[in-house]
mmCIF file of C-alpha atoms in Angstrom:
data_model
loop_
_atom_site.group_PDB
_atom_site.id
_atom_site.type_symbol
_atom_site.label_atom_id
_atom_site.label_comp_id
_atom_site.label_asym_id
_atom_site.label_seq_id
_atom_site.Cartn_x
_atom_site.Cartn_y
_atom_site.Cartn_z
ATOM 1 C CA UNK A 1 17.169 -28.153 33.925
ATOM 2 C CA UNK A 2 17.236 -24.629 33.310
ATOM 3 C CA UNK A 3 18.282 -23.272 30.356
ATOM 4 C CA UNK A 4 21.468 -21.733 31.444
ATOM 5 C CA UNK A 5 22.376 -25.336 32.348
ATOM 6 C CA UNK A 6 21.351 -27.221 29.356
ATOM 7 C CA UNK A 7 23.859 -24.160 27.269
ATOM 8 C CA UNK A 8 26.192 -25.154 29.310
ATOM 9 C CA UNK A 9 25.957 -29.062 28.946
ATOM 10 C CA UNK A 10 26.075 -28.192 25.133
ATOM 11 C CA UNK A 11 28.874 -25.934 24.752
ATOM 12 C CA UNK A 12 30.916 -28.692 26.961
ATOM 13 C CA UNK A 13 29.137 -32.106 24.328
ATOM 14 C CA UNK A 14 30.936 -29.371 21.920
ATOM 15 C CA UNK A 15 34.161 -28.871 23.624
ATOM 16 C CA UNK A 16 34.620 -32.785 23.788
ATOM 17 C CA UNK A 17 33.572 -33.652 20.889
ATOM 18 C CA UNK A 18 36.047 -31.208 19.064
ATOM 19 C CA UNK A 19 38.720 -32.086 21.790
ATOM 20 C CA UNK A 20 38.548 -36.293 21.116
ATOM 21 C CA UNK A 21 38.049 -35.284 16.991
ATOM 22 C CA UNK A 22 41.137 -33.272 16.874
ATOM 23 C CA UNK A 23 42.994 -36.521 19.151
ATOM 24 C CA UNK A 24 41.834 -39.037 16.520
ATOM 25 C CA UNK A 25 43.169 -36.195 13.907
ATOM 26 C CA UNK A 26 46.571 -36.227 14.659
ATOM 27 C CA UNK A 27 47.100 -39.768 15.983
ATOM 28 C CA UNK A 28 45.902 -40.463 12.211
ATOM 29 C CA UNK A 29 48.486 -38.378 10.737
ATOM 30 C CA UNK A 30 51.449 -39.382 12.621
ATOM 31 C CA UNK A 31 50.839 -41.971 9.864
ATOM 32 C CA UNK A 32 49.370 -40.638 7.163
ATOM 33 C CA UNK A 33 50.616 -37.399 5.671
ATOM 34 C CA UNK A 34 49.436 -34.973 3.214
ATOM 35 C CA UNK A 35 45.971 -36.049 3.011
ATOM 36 C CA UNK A 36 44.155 -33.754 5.594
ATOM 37 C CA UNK A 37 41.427 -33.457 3.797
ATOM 38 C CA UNK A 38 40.984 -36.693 3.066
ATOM 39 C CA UNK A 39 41.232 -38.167 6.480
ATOM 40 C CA UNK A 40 38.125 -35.873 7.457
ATOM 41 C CA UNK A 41 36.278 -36.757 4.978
ATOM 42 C CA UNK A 42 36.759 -40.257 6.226
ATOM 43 C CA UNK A 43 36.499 -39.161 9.828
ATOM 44 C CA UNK A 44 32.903 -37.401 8.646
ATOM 45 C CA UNK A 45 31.884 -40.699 7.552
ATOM 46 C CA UNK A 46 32.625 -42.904 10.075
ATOM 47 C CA UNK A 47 30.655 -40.192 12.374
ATOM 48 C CA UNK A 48 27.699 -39.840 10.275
ATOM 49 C CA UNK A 49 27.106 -43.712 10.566
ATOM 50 C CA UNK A 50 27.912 -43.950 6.715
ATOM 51 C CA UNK A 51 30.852 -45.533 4.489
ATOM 52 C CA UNK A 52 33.543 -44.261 2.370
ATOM 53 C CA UNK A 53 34.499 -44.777 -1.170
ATOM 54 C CA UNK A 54 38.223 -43.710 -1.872
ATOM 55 C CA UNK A 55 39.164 -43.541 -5.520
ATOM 56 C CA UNK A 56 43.318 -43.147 -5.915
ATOM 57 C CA UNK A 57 45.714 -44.889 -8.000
ATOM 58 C CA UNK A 58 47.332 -47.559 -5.840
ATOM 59 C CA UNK A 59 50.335 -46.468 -3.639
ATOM 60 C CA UNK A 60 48.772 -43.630 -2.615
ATOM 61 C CA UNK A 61 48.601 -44.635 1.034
ATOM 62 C CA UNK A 62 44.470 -45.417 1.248
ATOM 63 C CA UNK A 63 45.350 -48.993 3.067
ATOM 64 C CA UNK A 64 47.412 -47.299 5.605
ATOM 65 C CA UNK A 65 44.761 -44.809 6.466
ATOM 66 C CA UNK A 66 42.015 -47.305 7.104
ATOM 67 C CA UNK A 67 44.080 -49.783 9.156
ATOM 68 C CA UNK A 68 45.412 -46.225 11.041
ATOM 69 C CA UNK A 69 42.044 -45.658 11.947
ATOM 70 C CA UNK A 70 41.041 -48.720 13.331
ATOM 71 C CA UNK A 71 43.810 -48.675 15.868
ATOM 72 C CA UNK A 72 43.240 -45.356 16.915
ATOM 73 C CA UNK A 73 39.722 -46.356 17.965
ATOM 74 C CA UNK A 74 41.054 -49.608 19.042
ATOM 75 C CA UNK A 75 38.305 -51.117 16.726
ATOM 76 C CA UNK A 76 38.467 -55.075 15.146
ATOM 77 C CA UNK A 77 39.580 -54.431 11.732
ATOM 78 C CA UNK A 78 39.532 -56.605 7.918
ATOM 79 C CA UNK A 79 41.185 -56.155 5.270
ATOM 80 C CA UNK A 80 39.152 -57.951 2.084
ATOM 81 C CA UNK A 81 41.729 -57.588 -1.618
ATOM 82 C CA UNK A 82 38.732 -57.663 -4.450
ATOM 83 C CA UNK A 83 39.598 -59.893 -7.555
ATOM 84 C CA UNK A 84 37.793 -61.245 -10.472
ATOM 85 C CA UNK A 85 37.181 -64.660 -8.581
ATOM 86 C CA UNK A 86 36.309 -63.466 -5.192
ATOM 87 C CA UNK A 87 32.948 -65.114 -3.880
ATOM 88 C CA UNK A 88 30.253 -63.445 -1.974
ATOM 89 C CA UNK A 89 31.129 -66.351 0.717
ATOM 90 C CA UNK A 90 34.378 -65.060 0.854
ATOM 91 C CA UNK A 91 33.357 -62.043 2.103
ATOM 92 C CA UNK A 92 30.317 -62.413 4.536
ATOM 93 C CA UNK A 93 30.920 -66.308 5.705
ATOM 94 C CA UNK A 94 29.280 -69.828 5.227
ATOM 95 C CA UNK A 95 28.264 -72.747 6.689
ATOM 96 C CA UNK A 96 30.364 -75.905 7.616
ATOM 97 C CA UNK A 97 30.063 -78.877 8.511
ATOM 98 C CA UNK A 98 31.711 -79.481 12.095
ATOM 99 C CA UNK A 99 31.988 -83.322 14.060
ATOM 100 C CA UNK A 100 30.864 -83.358 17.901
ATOM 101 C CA UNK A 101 30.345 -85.936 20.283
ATOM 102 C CA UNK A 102 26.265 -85.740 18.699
ATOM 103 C CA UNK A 103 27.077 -86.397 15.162
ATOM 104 C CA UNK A 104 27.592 -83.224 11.923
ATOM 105 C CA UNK A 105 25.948 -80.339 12.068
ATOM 106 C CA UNK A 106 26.166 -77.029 10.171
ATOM 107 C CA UNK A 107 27.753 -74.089 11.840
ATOM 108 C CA UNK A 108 28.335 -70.563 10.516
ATOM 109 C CA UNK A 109 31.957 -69.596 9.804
ATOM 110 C CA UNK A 110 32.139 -65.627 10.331
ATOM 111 C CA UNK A 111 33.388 -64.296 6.946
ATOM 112 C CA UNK A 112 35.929 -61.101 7.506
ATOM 113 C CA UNK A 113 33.021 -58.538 7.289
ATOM 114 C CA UNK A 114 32.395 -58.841 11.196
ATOM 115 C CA UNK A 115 34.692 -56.669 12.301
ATOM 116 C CA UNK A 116 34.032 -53.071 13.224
ATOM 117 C CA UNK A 117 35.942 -51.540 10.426
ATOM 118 C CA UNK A 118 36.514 -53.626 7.033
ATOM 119 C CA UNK A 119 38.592 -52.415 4.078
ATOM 120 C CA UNK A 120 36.974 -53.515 1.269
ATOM 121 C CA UNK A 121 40.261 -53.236 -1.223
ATOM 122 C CA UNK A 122 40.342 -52.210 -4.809
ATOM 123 C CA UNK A 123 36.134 -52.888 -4.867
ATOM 124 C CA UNK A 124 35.729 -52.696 -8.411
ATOM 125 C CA UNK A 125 38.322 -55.278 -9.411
ATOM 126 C CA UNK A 126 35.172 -57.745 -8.684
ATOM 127 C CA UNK A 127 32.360 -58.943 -10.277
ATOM 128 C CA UNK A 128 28.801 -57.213 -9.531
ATOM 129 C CA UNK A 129 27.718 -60.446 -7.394
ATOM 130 C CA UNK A 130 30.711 -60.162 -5.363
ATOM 131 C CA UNK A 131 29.924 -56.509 -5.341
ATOM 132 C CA UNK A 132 26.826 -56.556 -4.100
ATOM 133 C CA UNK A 133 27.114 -59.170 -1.164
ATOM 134 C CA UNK A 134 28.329 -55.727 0.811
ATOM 135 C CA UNK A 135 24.950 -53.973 0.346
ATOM 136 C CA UNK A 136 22.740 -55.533 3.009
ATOM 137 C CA UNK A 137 25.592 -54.986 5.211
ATOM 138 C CA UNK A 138 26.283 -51.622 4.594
ATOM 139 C CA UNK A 139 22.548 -50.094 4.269
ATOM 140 C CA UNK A 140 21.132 -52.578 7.187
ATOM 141 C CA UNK A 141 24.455 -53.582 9.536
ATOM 142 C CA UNK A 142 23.591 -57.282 8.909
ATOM 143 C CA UNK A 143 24.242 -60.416 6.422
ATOM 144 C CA UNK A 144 21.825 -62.983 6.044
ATOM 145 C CA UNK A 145 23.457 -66.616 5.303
ATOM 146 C CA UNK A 146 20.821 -69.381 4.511
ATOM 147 C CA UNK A 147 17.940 -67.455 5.766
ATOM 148 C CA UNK A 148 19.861 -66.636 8.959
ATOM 149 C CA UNK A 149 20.365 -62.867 9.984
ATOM 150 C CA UNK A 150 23.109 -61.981 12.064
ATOM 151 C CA UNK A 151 23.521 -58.426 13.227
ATOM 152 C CA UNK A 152 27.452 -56.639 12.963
ATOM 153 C CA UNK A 153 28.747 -55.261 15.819
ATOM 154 C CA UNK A 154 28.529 -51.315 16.191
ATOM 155 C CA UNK A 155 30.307 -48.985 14.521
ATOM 156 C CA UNK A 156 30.804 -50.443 11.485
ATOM 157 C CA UNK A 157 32.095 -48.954 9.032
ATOM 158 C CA UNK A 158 32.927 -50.238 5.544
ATOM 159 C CA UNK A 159 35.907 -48.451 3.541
ATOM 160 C CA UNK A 160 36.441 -49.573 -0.022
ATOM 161 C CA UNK A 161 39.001 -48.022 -2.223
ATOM 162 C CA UNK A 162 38.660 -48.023 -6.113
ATOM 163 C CA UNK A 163 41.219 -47.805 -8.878
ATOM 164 C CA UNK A 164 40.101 -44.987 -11.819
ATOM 165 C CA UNK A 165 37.249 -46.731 -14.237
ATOM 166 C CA UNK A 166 40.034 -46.164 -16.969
ATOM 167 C CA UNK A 167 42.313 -48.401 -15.421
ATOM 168 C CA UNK A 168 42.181 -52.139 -16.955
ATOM 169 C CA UNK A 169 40.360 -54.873 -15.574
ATOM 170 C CA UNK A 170 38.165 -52.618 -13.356
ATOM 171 C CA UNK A 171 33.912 -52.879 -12.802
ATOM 172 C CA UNK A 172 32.207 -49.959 -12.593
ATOM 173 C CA UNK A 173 30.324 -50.508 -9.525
ATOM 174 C CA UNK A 174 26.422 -50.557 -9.593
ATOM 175 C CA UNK A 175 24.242 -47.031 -9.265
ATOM 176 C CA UNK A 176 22.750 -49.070 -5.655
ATOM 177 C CA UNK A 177 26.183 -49.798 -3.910
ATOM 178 C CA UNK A 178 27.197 -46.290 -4.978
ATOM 179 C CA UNK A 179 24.621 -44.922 -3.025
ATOM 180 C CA UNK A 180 25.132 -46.569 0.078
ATOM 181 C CA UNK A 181 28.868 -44.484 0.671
ATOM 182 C CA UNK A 182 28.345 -41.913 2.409
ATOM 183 C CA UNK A 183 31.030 -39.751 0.631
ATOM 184 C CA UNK A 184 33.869 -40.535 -2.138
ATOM 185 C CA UNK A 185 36.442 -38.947 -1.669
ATOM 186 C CA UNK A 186 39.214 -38.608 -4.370
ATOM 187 C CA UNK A 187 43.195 -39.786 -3.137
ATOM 188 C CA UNK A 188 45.078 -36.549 -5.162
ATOM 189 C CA UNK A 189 49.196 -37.621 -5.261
ATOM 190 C CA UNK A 190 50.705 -35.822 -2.170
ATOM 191 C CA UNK A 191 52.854 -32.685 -2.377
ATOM 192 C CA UNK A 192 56.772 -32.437 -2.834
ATOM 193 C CA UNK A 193 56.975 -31.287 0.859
ATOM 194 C CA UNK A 194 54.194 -34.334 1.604
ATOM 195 C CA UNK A 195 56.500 -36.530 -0.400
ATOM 196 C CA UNK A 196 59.969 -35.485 1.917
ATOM 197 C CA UNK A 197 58.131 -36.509 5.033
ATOM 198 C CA UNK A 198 56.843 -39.568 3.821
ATOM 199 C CA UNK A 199 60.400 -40.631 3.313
ATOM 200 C CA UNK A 200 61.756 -39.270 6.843
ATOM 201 C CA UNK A 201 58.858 -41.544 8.434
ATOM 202 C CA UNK A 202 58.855 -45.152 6.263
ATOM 203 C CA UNK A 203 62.898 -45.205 5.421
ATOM 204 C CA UNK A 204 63.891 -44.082 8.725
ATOM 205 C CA UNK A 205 64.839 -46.575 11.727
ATOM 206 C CA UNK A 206 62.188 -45.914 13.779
ATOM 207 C CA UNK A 207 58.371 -46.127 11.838
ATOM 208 C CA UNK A 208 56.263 -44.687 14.044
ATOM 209 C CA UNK A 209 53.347 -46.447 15.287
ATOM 210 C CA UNK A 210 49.584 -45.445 16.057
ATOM 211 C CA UNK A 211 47.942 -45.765 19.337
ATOM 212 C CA UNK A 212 44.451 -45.853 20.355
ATOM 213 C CA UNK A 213 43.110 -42.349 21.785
ATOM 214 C CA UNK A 214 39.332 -42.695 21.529
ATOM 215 C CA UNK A 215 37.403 -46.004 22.418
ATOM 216 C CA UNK A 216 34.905 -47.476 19.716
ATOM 217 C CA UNK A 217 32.057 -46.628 22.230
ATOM 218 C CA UNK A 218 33.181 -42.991 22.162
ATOM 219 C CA UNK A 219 32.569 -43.002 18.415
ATOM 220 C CA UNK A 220 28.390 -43.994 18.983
ATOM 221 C CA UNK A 221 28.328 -41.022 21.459
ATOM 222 C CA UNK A 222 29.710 -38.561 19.040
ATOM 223 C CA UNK A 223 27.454 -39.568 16.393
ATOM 224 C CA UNK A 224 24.157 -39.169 18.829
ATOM 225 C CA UNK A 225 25.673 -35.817 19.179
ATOM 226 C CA UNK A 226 25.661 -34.976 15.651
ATOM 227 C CA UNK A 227 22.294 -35.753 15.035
ATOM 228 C CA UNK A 228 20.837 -33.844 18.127
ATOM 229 C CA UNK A 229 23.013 -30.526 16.068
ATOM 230 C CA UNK A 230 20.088 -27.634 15.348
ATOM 231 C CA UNK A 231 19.297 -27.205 11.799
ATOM 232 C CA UNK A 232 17.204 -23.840 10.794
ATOM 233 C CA UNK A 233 14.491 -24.378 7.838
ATOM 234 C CA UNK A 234 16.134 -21.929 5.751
ATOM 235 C CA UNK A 235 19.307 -24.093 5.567
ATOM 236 C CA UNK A 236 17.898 -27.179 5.174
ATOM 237 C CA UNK A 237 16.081 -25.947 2.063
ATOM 238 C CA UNK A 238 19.252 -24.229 0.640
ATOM 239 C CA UNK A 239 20.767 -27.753 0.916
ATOM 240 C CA UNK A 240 17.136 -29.276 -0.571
ATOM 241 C CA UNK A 241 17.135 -27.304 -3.901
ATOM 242 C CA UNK A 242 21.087 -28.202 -4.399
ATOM 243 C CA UNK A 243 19.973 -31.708 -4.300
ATOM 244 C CA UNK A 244 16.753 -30.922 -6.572
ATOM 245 C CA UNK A 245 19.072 -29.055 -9.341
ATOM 246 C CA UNK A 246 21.061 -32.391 -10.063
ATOM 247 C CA UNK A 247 17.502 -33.355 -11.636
ATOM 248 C CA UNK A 248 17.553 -32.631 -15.060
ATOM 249 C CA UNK A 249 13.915 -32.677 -15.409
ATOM 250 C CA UNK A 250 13.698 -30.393 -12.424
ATOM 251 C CA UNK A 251 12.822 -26.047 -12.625
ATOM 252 C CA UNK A 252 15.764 -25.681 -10.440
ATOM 253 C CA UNK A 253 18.089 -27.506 -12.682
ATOM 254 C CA UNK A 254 21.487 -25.824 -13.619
ATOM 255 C CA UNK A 255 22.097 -25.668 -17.777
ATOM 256 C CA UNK A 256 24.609 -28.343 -17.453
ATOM 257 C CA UNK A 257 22.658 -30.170 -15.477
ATOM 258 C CA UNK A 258 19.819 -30.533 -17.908
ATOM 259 C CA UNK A 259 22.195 -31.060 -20.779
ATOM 260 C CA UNK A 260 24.291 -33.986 -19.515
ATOM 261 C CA UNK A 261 22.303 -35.573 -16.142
ATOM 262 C CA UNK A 262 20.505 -38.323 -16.459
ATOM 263 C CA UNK A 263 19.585 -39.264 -12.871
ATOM 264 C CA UNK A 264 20.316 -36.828 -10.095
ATOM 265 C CA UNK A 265 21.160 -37.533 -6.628
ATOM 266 C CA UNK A 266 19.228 -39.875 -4.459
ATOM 267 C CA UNK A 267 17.125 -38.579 -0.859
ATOM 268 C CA UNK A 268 20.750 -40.367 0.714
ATOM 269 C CA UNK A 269 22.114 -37.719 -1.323
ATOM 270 C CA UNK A 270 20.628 -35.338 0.895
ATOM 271 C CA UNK A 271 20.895 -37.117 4.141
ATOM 272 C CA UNK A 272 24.437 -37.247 3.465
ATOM 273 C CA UNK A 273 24.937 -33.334 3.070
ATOM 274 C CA UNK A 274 23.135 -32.759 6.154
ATOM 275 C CA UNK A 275 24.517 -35.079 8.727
ATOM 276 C CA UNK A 276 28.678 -34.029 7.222
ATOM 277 C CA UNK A 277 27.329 -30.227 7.931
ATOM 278 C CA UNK A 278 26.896 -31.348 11.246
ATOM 279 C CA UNK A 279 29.151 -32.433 11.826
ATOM 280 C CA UNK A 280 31.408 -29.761 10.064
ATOM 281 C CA UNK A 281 30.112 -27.180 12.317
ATOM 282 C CA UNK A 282 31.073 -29.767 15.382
ATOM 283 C CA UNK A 283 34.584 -29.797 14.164
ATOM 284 C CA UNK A 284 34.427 -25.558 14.063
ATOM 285 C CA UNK A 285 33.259 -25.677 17.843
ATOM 286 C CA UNK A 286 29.539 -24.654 16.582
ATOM 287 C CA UNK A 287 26.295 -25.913 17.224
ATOM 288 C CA UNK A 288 24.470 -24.745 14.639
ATOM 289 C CA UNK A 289 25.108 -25.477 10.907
ATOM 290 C CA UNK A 290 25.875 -22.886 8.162
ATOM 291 C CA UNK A 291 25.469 -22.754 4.497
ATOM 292 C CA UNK A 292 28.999 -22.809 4.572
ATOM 293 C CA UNK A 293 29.163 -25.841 6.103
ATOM 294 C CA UNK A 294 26.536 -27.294 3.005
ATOM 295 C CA UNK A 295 28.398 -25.535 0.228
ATOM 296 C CA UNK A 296 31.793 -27.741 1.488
ATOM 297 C CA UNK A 297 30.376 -31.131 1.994
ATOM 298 C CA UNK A 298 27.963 -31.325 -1.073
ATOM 299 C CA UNK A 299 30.906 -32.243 -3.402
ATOM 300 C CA UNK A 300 31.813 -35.758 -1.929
ATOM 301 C CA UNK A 301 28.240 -36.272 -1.002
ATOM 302 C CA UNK A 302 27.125 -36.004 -4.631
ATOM 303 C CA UNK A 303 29.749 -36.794 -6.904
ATOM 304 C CA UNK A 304 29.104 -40.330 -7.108
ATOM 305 C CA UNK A 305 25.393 -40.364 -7.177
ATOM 306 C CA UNK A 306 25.079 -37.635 -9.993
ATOM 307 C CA UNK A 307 24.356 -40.190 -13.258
ATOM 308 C CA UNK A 308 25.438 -38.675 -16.752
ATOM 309 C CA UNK A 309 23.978 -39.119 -19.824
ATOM 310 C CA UNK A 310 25.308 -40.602 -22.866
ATOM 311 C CA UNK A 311 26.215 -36.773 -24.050
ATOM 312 C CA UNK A 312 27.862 -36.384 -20.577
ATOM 313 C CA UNK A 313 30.065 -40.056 -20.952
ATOM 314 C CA UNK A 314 31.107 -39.207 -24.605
ATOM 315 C CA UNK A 315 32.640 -35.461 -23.312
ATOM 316 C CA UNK A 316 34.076 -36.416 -19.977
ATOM 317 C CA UNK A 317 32.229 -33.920 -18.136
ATOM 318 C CA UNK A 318 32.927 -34.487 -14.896
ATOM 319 C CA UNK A 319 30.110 -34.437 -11.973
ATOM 320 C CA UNK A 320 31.931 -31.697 -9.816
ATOM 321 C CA UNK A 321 31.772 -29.728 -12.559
ATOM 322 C CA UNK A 322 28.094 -29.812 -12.242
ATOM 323 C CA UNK A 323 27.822 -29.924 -8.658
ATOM 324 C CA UNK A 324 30.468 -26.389 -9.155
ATOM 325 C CA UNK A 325 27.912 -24.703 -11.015
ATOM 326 C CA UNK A 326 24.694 -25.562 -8.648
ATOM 327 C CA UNK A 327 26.564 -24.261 -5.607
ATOM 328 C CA UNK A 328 26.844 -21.289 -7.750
ATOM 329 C CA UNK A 329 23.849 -20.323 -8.990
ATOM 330 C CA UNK A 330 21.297 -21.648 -5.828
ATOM 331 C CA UNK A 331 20.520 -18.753 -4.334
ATOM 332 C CA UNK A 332 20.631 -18.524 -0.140
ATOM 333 C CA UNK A 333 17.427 -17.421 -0.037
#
């Protein structure tokens, strides 16, 4: 192919990709409104082959937007409500005993994390075991039941939604699961105008309904796509020494990082930033990525993996405060 052809072929992966992204886009906010942001972010997730962790006060429309996105993609979707006494079982299945014509035998009941997309509801309102019964799925796309593995069907994509850590009767949910979302994003309360249009949609006569625009298969194209996106050396180091200067112990740390870190962000940290700039630049119509493109995704691919230290917990500093001041101060070059 020469490479007048292959330019071509790209700029037209480009053109659909941006075409079907900007469908999905506005099929999603037929529903949900006010939230732009937000719905990329979970749109950059569910194309990077990662999860999302939404933290919101309820009523803030997060359950909406997950079961919204499922039927745009016409993708199998679970809903799974965390409390106190859910069970791991409840969550990834067990065995039963079933009668045939041969006698009992064991067979495995599918728990509701086999669908494609699974809102995992209010997460930290369980207990760490139940907690953690997500983690093989989410970091391996498979659940293991009595020394049985069973693989989950592709995409999957595992949305949880948190209430604030201040709120009562909340876990905070372990440093490992954190890790595995790919970004958390945080659910602000909408605008006034937001807030009038909600109203005209949900008290209205006619609610109107989503339909699917993109199939599910479309979604494990796009995300080849983003990782076949050029990446020059000079911008994948600008995005390396952000992650590095989350290290306190670390020359390119930032002052606050060294006074209230205690653990910086993990190598997903960094995989994370890289494959949302991607796909950022996708959603501009480029093919290459910018440090642009790192300086807007490293917030919700960092704030939940940047650990504070006790200093840090007693003054409420907050971890994009931190993340604020290393996009500041790393230089481009």
């Amino acid at each position: 192919m020469s490479t007048a052809a292959a330019a071509t072929n790209v700029e037209a992966s480009v053109s659909d990709f941006t075409a079907d992204l900007r469908r999905l886009r506005e099929e999603i906010g037929t529903m949900i409104v006010g939230q732009e942001e937000i719905v990329e972010g979970v749109l950059m997730c569910l194309l990077g082959g990662g999860h999302a962790l939404l933290e919101g006060v309820p009523g803030r429309g997060k359950t909406m937007l997950v079961r919204t996105l499922a039927e745009t993609i016409h993708a199998t979707f679970s809903r799974v409500q965390f409390t106190p006494d859910l069970m791991p079982a409840d969550i990834v299945g067990t065995n039963v005993i079933v009668e045939d014509q041969g006698g009992k035998r064991f067979e495995f009941q599918k728990g509701p994390i086999f669908a494609n997309i699974v809102l995992a509801d209010e997460i930290n309102r369980a207990t760490p075991k139940t907690q953690s019964a997500l983690l093989e799925a989410m970091s391996e796309g498979s659940v293991t039941v009595a020394k049985q593995t069973y693989k989950l069907e592709k995409p999957f994509f595992v949305l949880a939604t948190q209430n604030p850590r201040e709120m009562e009767g909340t876990y905070p949910l372990p440093e490992a699961q954190l890790d595995r979302f790919f970004f958390k994003l945080v659910v602000e309360y909408p605008k006034k105008d937001a807030l009038h249009t909600i109203l005209d949609r949900t008290t209205a006569d006619e609610v109107p309904q989503p339909k699917a625009v993109i199939a599910k298969e479309r979604i494990l194209e796009m995300r080849e796509l983003v990782r076949k996106v050029p990446l020059a050396r000079q911008i994948q180091d600008y995005a390396v020494r952000v992650v590095l200067a989350t290290h306190p112990e670390n020359p390119e740390a930032t002052p606050l990082s060294k006074q209230f870190m205690r653990y910086g962000a993990s190598p997903r940290g960094l995989q994370a930033i890289i494959l949302a700039a991607k796909i950022r630049a996708l959603l501009e119509g480029r093919y290459a990525v910018s440090i642009d493109d790192i300086r807007k995704v490293a917030p919700p691919a960092l704030r939940h993996r940047l650990i504070l230290n006790f200093e840090g917990e007693a003054e409420g500093v907050k971890a994009d405060t931190i993340i604020a001041e290393i996009l500041k101060s790393t230089k481009e070059t």
